[in-house]
Amino acid sequence: MTKPDNNEPTPEQFLLQLWQQNQGAISRTLMASEADAAARQDLKQDIYVALHQSAARLQQAENPRAYLFRIVHNVTVDHIARAQRTKWQPLDENAQAVLLQDCPSVETGEQHQSRQLMQAIRQLSVANRQVILLALEDLGATEIAAILQCSQGAVRVRLNRAKNELMELMQHGR
């Protein structure tokens, strides 16, 4: 029986480090996938539980970051499917605007543009949304193909469609 390497982190320590390194990407995925803050928090917790359950496999993975995004993708897709089955609808933008009308905070131009981008990304189909989010995190076609379990050609086609759809949405301010 061999002794474990004392310099190697435990799976939980490895997961925490990987989580911290990719926290921004995970947050952006959450923002683009779920508009409701409470549901977004639930989704975040579901993702962390799934990652925790896979901590040992994550540590042993050839590409832990790609494996992490595969888990994030799968949990997010399940979350979206569950939300569609329950027919829950978030407040529309007009209702949100009325509720936030007297809010003292003022968005800067950059925050407004980021919010518009996230709203446009949420309007994409699930397939296009996932591929654009992964591409925005600087993942290449090979990594995205591994995460989504499809061919690199399919990734390129989806990415092109997603970019075109996103540009259309942003130009028309939907």
Coordinates of N, CA and C in Angstrom, one line a residue:
M1 N 0.8 -1.2 0.0 CA 0.0 0.0 0.0 C 0.9 1.2 0.0
T2 N 0.6 2.2 -0.9 CA 1.4 3.4 -1.0 C 0.8 4.5 -0.2
K3 N 1.7 5.3 0.3 CA 1.3 6.4 1.1 C 0.8 7.5 0.2
P4 N -0.3 8.2 0.6 CA -0.7 9.4 -0.2 C 0.4 10.5 -0.2
D5 N 0.5 11.2 -1.3 CA 1.4 12.3 -1.3 C 0.9 13.4 -0.4
N6 N 1.7 13.8 0.6 CA 1.2 14.9 1.5 C 1.1 16.2 0.9
N7 N 1.7 16.5 -0.3 CA 1.6 17.7 -1.0 C 0.4 17.8 -1.8
E8 N -0.2 16.7 -2.1 CA -1.4 16.7 -2.9 C -2.6 17.1 -2.1
P9 N -3.4 18.1 -2.6 CA -4.6 18.5 -1.8 C -5.7 17.4 -1.7
T10 N -6.5 17.5 -0.7 CA -7.6 16.6 -0.7 C -8.6 16.9 -1.8
P11 N -9.5 16.0 -2.2 CA -10.5 16.4 -3.2 C -11.3 17.6 -2.8
E12 N -11.6 17.8 -1.6 CA -12.4 19.0 -1.1 C -11.6 20.2 -1.3
Q13 N -10.3 20.2 -0.9 CA -9.4 21.3 -1.1 C -9.2 21.7 -2.6
F14 N -9.1 20.6 -3.4 CA -9.0 20.8 -4.9 C -10.2 21.5 -5.4
L15 N -11.4 21.0 -5.0 CA -12.7 21.6 -5.4 C -12.8 23.0 -5.0
L16 N -12.4 23.3 -3.8 CA -12.5 24.7 -3.3 C -11.6 25.6 -4.2
Q17 N -10.4 25.2 -4.5 CA -9.5 26.0 -5.3 C -10.0 26.1 -6.7
L18 N -10.6 25.0 -7.3 CA -11.1 25.1 -8.6 C -12.4 26.0 -8.7
W19 N -13.2 25.9 -7.6 CA -14.4 26.8 -7.5 C -13.9 28.3 -7.5
Q20 N -12.9 28.6 -6.6 CA -12.5 30.0 -6.5 C -11.9 30.5 -7.8
Q21 N -11.1 29.6 -8.5 CA -10.5 30.0 -9.8 C -11.6 30.3 -10.9
N22 N -12.7 29.6 -10.8 CA -13.8 29.7 -11.8 C -15.0 30.4 -11.4
Q23 N -15.0 31.0 -10.2 CA -16.2 31.6 -9.6 C -16.8 32.6 -10.5
G24 N -16.0 33.4 -11.2 CA -16.5 34.5 -12.1 C -17.3 33.8 -13.2
A25 N -16.7 32.8 -13.8 CA -17.4 32.1 -14.9 C -18.7 31.5 -14.5
I26 N -18.7 30.8 -13.3 CA -19.9 30.2 -12.8 C -20.9 31.3 -12.5
S27 N -20.5 32.4 -11.9 CA -21.5 33.5 -11.7 C -22.1 34.0 -12.9
R28 N -21.3 34.1 -14.0 CA -21.8 34.6 -15.2 C -22.8 33.6 -15.8
T29 N -22.5 32.3 -15.7 CA -23.4 31.3 -16.2 C -24.7 31.4 -15.4
L30 N -24.6 31.5 -14.1 CA -25.8 31.6 -13.3 C -26.7 32.8 -13.7
M31 N -26.0 34.0 -13.9 CA -26.7 35.2 -14.3 C -27.4 35.0 -15.6
A32 N -26.8 34.4 -16.5 CA -27.3 34.2 -17.9 C -28.4 33.1 -17.9
S33 N -28.4 32.2 -17.0 CA -29.3 31.1 -17.0 C -30.6 31.3 -16.1
E34 N -30.5 32.2 -15.1 CA -31.6 32.4 -14.2 C -31.7 33.9 -13.8
A35 N -32.8 34.5 -14.1 CA -33.1 35.9 -13.8 C -33.4 36.1 -12.4
D36 N -34.2 35.2 -11.8 CA -34.6 35.3 -10.4 C -33.5 35.0 -9.4
A37 N -33.3 36.0 -8.5 CA -32.1 35.9 -7.6 C -32.3 34.6 -6.7
A38 N -33.4 34.4 -6.1 CA -33.6 33.2 -5.2 C -33.4 31.9 -6.0
A39 N -34.0 31.8 -7.2 CA -33.8 30.6 -8.0 C -32.3 30.5 -8.4
R40 N -31.7 31.6 -8.7 CA -30.2 31.6 -9.0 C -29.4 31.0 -7.8
Q41 N -29.8 31.4 -6.6 CA -29.1 30.9 -5.4 C -29.3 29.4 -5.3
D42 N -30.5 29.0 -5.5 CA -30.8 27.5 -5.5 C -30.0 26.8 -6.5
L43 N -29.9 27.3 -7.7 CA -29.1 26.7 -8.8 C -27.6 26.6 -8.4
K44 N -27.1 27.7 -7.8 CA -25.7 27.8 -7.4 C -25.5 26.6 -6.3
Q45 N -26.4 26.5 -5.4 CA -26.2 25.4 -4.4 C -26.3 24.0 -5.0
D46 N -27.2 23.9 -6.0 CA -27.3 22.6 -6.7 C -26.0 22.3 -7.4
I47 N -25.4 23.3 -8.0 CA -24.1 23.1 -8.8 C -23.0 22.7 -7.8
Y48 N -23.0 23.4 -6.6 CA -21.9 23.1 -5.7 C -22.1 21.7 -5.1
V49 N -23.3 21.3 -4.8 CA -23.5 19.9 -4.3 C -23.1 18.9 -5.4
A50 N -23.4 19.1 -6.6 CA -23.0 18.2 -7.7 C -21.5 18.2 -7.8
L51 N -20.8 19.3 -7.7 CA -19.4 19.4 -7.8 C -18.8 18.7 -6.6
H52 N -19.3 18.9 -5.4 CA -18.8 18.2 -4.2 C -18.9 16.7 -4.3
Q53 N -20.0 16.2 -4.9 CA -20.2 14.8 -5.1 C -19.2 14.2 -6.1
S54 N -18.7 15.1 -6.9 CA -17.7 14.6 -8.0 C -16.3 15.1 -7.7
A55 N -16.0 15.6 -6.5 CA -14.7 16.2 -6.2 C -13.6 15.3 -6.5
A56 N -13.7 14.0 -6.1 CA -12.5 13.1 -6.4 C -12.4 12.9 -7.9
R57 N -13.5 12.8 -8.7 CA -13.3 12.6 -10.1 C -12.8 13.9 -10.8
L58 N -13.2 15.0 -10.2 CA -12.7 16.3 -10.7 C -11.2 16.4 -10.6
Q59 N -10.7 16.0 -9.4 CA -9.3 16.1 -9.1 C -8.5 15.1 -10.1
Q60 N -9.1 14.0 -10.5 CA -8.4 13.0 -11.3 C -8.6 13.3 -12.8
A61 N -9.5 14.2 -13.1 CA -9.8 14.5 -14.5 C -8.6 15.0 -15.3
E62 N -8.6 14.7 -16.6 CA -7.5 15.2 -17.4 C -7.6 16.7 -17.6
N63 N -8.8 17.2 -17.7 CA -9.0 18.7 -17.8 C -10.1 19.0 -16.8
P64 N -9.7 19.3 -15.5 CA -10.6 19.6 -14.5 C -11.6 20.8 -14.8
R65 N -11.1 21.8 -15.5 CA -11.9 22.9 -15.8 C -13.0 22.5 -16.7
A66 N -12.7 21.8 -17.7 CA -13.7 21.3 -18.7 C -14.7 20.4 -18.0
Y67 N -14.3 19.5 -17.1 CA -15.1 18.7 -16.3 C -16.1 19.5 -15.4
L68 N -15.5 20.5 -14.8 CA -16.3 21.4 -14.0 C -17.4 22.0 -14.8
F69 N -17.1 22.5 -16.0 CA -18.1 23.2 -16.8 C -19.1 22.1 -17.3
R70 N -18.7 20.9 -17.5 CA -19.7 19.9 -17.9 C -20.7 19.7 -16.8
I71 N -20.3 19.6 -15.5 CA -21.2 19.5 -14.4 C -22.1 20.7 -14.3
V72 N -21.5 21.9 -14.4 CA -22.3 23.2 -14.4 C -23.4 23.1 -15.5
H73 N -23.0 22.7 -16.6 CA -23.9 22.7 -17.8 C -25.0 21.7 -17.5
N74 N -24.7 20.5 -17.0 CA -25.7 19.5 -16.8 C -26.7 19.9 -15.7
V75 N -26.2 20.5 -14.6 CA -27.1 20.9 -13.5 C -28.0 22.1 -14.0
T76 N -27.4 23.0 -14.8 CA -28.1 24.1 -15.3 C -29.2 23.7 -16.3
V77 N -28.9 22.7 -17.2 CA -29.9 22.2 -18.1 C -31.1 21.5 -17.3
D78 N -30.7 20.8 -16.3 CA -31.8 20.1 -15.5 C -32.6 21.2 -14.8
H79 N -32.0 22.2 -14.3 CA -32.7 23.3 -13.6 C -33.7 24.0 -14.6
I80 N -33.2 24.3 -15.8 CA -34.1 24.9 -16.8 C -35.2 24.0 -17.2
A81 N -35.0 22.8 -17.4 CA -36.0 21.8 -17.7 C -37.1 21.7 -16.6
R82 N -36.6 21.7 -15.4 CA -37.5 21.6 -14.2 C -38.4 22.9 -14.1
A83 N -37.8 24.0 -14.4 CA -38.5 25.3 -14.4 C -39.5 25.3 -15.5
Q84 N -39.2 24.8 -16.6 CA -40.2 24.8 -17.7 C -41.3 23.9 -17.5
R85 N -41.1 22.8 -16.8 CA -42.1 21.8 -16.4 C -43.1 22.4 -15.4
T86 N -42.6 23.2 -14.5 CA -43.5 23.8 -13.5 C -44.2 25.1 -14.0
K87 N -43.8 25.5 -15.2 CA -44.4 26.7 -15.8 C -44.3 28.0 -15.0
W88 N -43.3 28.0 -14.1 CA -43.1 29.2 -13.3 C -42.5 30.3 -14.2
Q89 N -43.1 31.5 -14.1 CA -42.6 32.6 -14.9 C -42.1 33.8 -14.1
P90 N -40.9 34.2 -14.3 CA -40.4 35.4 -13.6 C -41.2 36.6 -14.0
L91 N -41.0 37.7 -13.2 CA -41.7 38.9 -13.6 C -41.2 39.4 -14.9
D92 N -42.1 39.9 -15.7 CA -41.6 40.5 -17.0 C -40.9 41.8 -16.7
E93 N -40.2 42.3 -17.7 CA -39.4 43.5 -17.5 C -40.2 44.7 -17.1
N94 N -41.4 44.8 -17.6 CA -42.2 46.0 -17.2 C -42.6 46.0 -15.8
A95 N -42.9 44.8 -15.3 CA -43.2 44.7 -13.8 C -42.0 44.9 -13.0
Q96 N -40.9 44.4 -13.4 CA -39.6 44.7 -12.7 C -39.3 46.2 -12.7
A97 N -39.5 46.9 -13.8 CA -39.2 48.3 -13.9 C -40.1 49.1 -12.9
V98 N -41.4 48.7 -12.8 CA -42.3 49.4 -11.9 C -41.9 49.2 -10.5
L99 N -41.5 48.0 -10.1 CA -41.1 47.7 -8.8 C -39.7 48.4 -8.4
L100 N -38.9 48.6 -9.4 CA -37.6 49.2 -9.1 C -37.6 50.7 -9.4
Q101 N -38.7 51.2 -9.8 CA -38.8 52.6 -10.2 C -38.2 53.6 -9.2
D102 N -38.5 53.4 -7.9 CA -38.0 54.3 -6.9 C -36.7 53.8 -6.2
C103 N -36.0 52.9 -6.9 CA -34.8 52.3 -6.3 C -33.7 53.4 -6.4
P104 N -33.0 53.7 -5.3 CA -32.0 54.8 -5.3 C -30.8 54.5 -6.1
S105 N -30.5 53.2 -6.4 CA -29.3 53.0 -7.2 C -29.4 53.3 -8.6
V106 N -28.3 53.8 -9.2 CA -28.3 54.2 -10.6 C -27.3 53.4 -11.3
E107 N -27.7 52.7 -12.4 CA -26.7 51.9 -13.1 C -25.8 52.7 -13.9
T108 N -24.6 52.3 -14.0 CA -23.6 52.9 -14.9 C -23.9 52.4 -16.3
G109 N -23.4 53.0 -17.3 CA -23.5 52.5 -18.7 C -23.1 51.1 -18.9
E110 N -21.9 50.7 -18.3 CA -21.4 49.4 -18.4 C -22.3 48.4 -17.7
Q111 N -22.8 48.7 -16.5 CA -23.7 47.8 -15.9 C -25.0 47.6 -16.7
H112 N -25.5 48.6 -17.3 CA -26.7 48.6 -18.1 C -26.4 47.7 -19.3
Q113 N -25.3 47.8 -19.9 CA -24.9 47.0 -21.1 C -24.8 45.5 -20.7
S114 N -24.2 45.3 -19.5 CA -24.0 43.9 -19.1 C -25.4 43.3 -18.8
R115 N -26.3 44.1 -18.2 CA -27.6 43.6 -17.9 C -28.4 43.3 -19.2
Q116 N -28.2 44.2 -20.2 CA -28.8 43.9 -21.5 C -28.3 42.7 -22.2
L117 N -27.0 42.5 -22.0 CA -26.4 41.3 -22.6 C -26.9 40.0 -21.9
M118 N -27.0 40.0 -20.6 CA -27.5 38.9 -19.9 C -29.0 38.6 -20.2
Q119 N -29.7 39.7 -20.4 CA -31.1 39.5 -20.8 C -31.2 38.9 -22.2
A120 N -30.4 39.3 -23.1 CA -30.3 38.8 -24.5 C -29.9 37.3 -24.4
I121 N -28.9 37.0 -23.6 CA -28.4 35.6 -23.5 C -29.5 34.7 -23.0
R122 N -30.3 35.2 -22.0 CA -31.4 34.4 -21.5 C -32.4 34.1 -22.5
Q123 N -32.5 34.9 -23.6 CA -33.5 34.7 -24.6 C -33.1 33.7 -25.6
L124 N -31.8 33.3 -25.6 CA -31.3 32.3 -26.6 C -31.9 30.9 -26.2
S125 N -31.9 30.1 -27.2 CA -32.3 28.7 -26.9 C -31.2 28.1 -26.0
V126 N -31.6 27.0 -25.3 CA -30.7 26.4 -24.3 C -29.4 26.0 -24.9
A127 N -29.5 25.4 -26.1 CA -28.2 25.0 -26.8 C -27.3 26.2 -27.1
N128 N -27.9 27.2 -27.7 CA -27.1 28.4 -28.1 C -26.6 29.1 -26.8
R129 N -27.4 29.2 -25.8 CA -27.0 29.8 -24.5 C -25.8 29.1 -23.9
Q130 N -25.8 27.8 -23.9 CA -24.7 27.1 -23.3 C -23.4 27.3 -24.1
V131 N -23.5 27.2 -25.4 CA -22.3 27.3 -26.2 C -21.7 28.7 -26.1
I132 N -22.6 29.7 -26.1 CA -22.1 31.1 -26.0 C -21.5 31.4 -24.7
L133 N -22.1 30.9 -23.6 CA -21.5 31.1 -22.3 C -20.1 30.4 -22.1
L134 N -20.0 29.3 -22.7 CA -18.7 28.6 -22.6 C -17.7 29.3 -23.4
A135 N -18.1 29.8 -24.6 CA -17.1 30.6 -25.4 C -16.7 31.9 -24.8
L136 N -17.7 32.5 -24.1 CA -17.3 33.7 -23.4 C -16.4 33.5 -22.2
E137 N -16.2 32.3 -21.8 CA -15.3 31.9 -20.7 C -13.9 31.5 -21.3
D138 N -13.7 31.8 -22.6 CA -12.5 31.5 -23.3 C -12.2 30.0 -23.4
L139 N -13.2 29.2 -23.5 CA -13.0 27.8 -23.8 C -13.0 27.6 -25.3
G140 N -12.2 26.7 -25.7 CA -12.1 26.5 -27.2 C -13.1 25.4 -27.6
A141 N -13.2 25.3 -28.9 CA -14.2 24.4 -29.5 C -14.0 22.9 -29.0
T142 N -12.7 22.5 -28.8 CA -12.4 21.2 -28.3 C -13.0 21.0 -26.9
E143 N -12.7 22.0 -26.1 CA -13.2 21.9 -24.7 C -14.7 21.9 -24.6
I144 N -15.3 22.8 -25.4 CA -16.8 23.0 -25.4 C -17.4 21.7 -26.0
A145 N -16.8 21.1 -27.0 CA -17.3 19.8 -27.5 C -17.3 18.7 -26.4
A146 N -16.2 18.7 -25.7 CA -16.1 17.7 -24.6 C -17.2 17.9 -23.5
I147 N -17.4 19.2 -23.2 CA -18.4 19.6 -22.1 C -19.8 19.2 -22.6
L148 N -20.1 19.6 -23.8 CA -21.5 19.4 -24.3 C -21.7 18.0 -24.9
Q149 N -20.6 17.2 -25.0 CA -20.6 15.9 -25.6 C -21.1 15.9 -27.0
C150 N -20.5 16.7 -27.8 CA -20.9 16.8 -29.3 C -19.6 17.0 -30.1
S151 N -19.7 17.0 -31.4 CA -18.5 17.2 -32.2 C -18.1 18.7 -32.2
Q152 N -16.8 18.9 -32.6 CA -16.3 20.3 -32.7 C -17.0 21.0 -33.8
G153 N -17.4 20.3 -34.9 CA -18.2 20.9 -35.9 C -19.5 21.4 -35.5
A154 N -20.2 20.6 -34.6 CA -21.5 21.0 -34.1 C -21.3 22.3 -33.2
V155 N -20.2 22.3 -32.4 CA -19.9 23.5 -31.6 C -19.8 24.7 -32.4
R156 N -19.0 24.6 -33.5 CA -18.8 25.8 -34.4 C -20.1 26.3 -35.0
V157 N -20.9 25.3 -35.4 CA -22.2 25.7 -36.0 C -23.1 26.4 -34.9
R158 N -23.2 25.8 -33.7 CA -24.0 26.3 -32.7 C -23.5 27.7 -32.3
L159 N -22.2 27.8 -32.2 CA -21.6 29.1 -31.8 C -21.9 30.2 -32.8
N160 N -21.8 29.9 -34.1 CA -22.1 30.8 -35.2 C -23.6 31.2 -35.1
R161 N -24.5 30.3 -34.9 CA -25.9 30.6 -34.7 C -26.2 31.4 -33.5
A162 N -25.5 31.1 -32.4 CA -25.7 31.8 -31.2 C -25.2 33.3 -31.3
K163 N -24.1 33.5 -31.9 CA -23.6 34.8 -32.1 C -24.5 35.6 -33.0
N164 N -25.0 35.0 -34.1 CA -26.0 35.7 -35.0 C -27.2 36.1 -34.2
E165 N -27.8 35.1 -33.5 CA -29.0 35.4 -32.7 C -28.8 36.4 -31.6
L166 N -27.7 36.4 -31.0 CA -27.3 37.3 -29.9 C -27.2 38.7 -30.5
M167 N -26.5 38.9 -31.7 CA -26.4 40.2 -32.3 C -27.7 40.7 -32.7
E168 N -28.6 39.9 -33.2 CA -29.9 40.3 -33.6 C -30.7 40.8 -32.4
L169 N -30.6 40.1 -31.3 CA -31.3 40.5 -30.0 C -30.8 41.8 -29.5
M170 N -29.5 42.0 -29.5 CA -28.8 43.2 -29.0 C -29.1 44.4 -29.9
Q171 N -29.2 44.2 -31.2 CA -29.5 45.3 -32.1 C -30.9 45.8 -32.0
H172 N -31.8 44.9 -31.7 CA -33.2 45.2 -31.6 C -33.7 45.5 -30.2
G173 N -32.7 45.4 -29.2 CA -33.0 45.8 -27.8 C -34.1 45.0 -27.2
R174 N -34.3 43.8 -27.6 CA -35.4 43.0 -27.0 C -35.2 42.6 -25.6

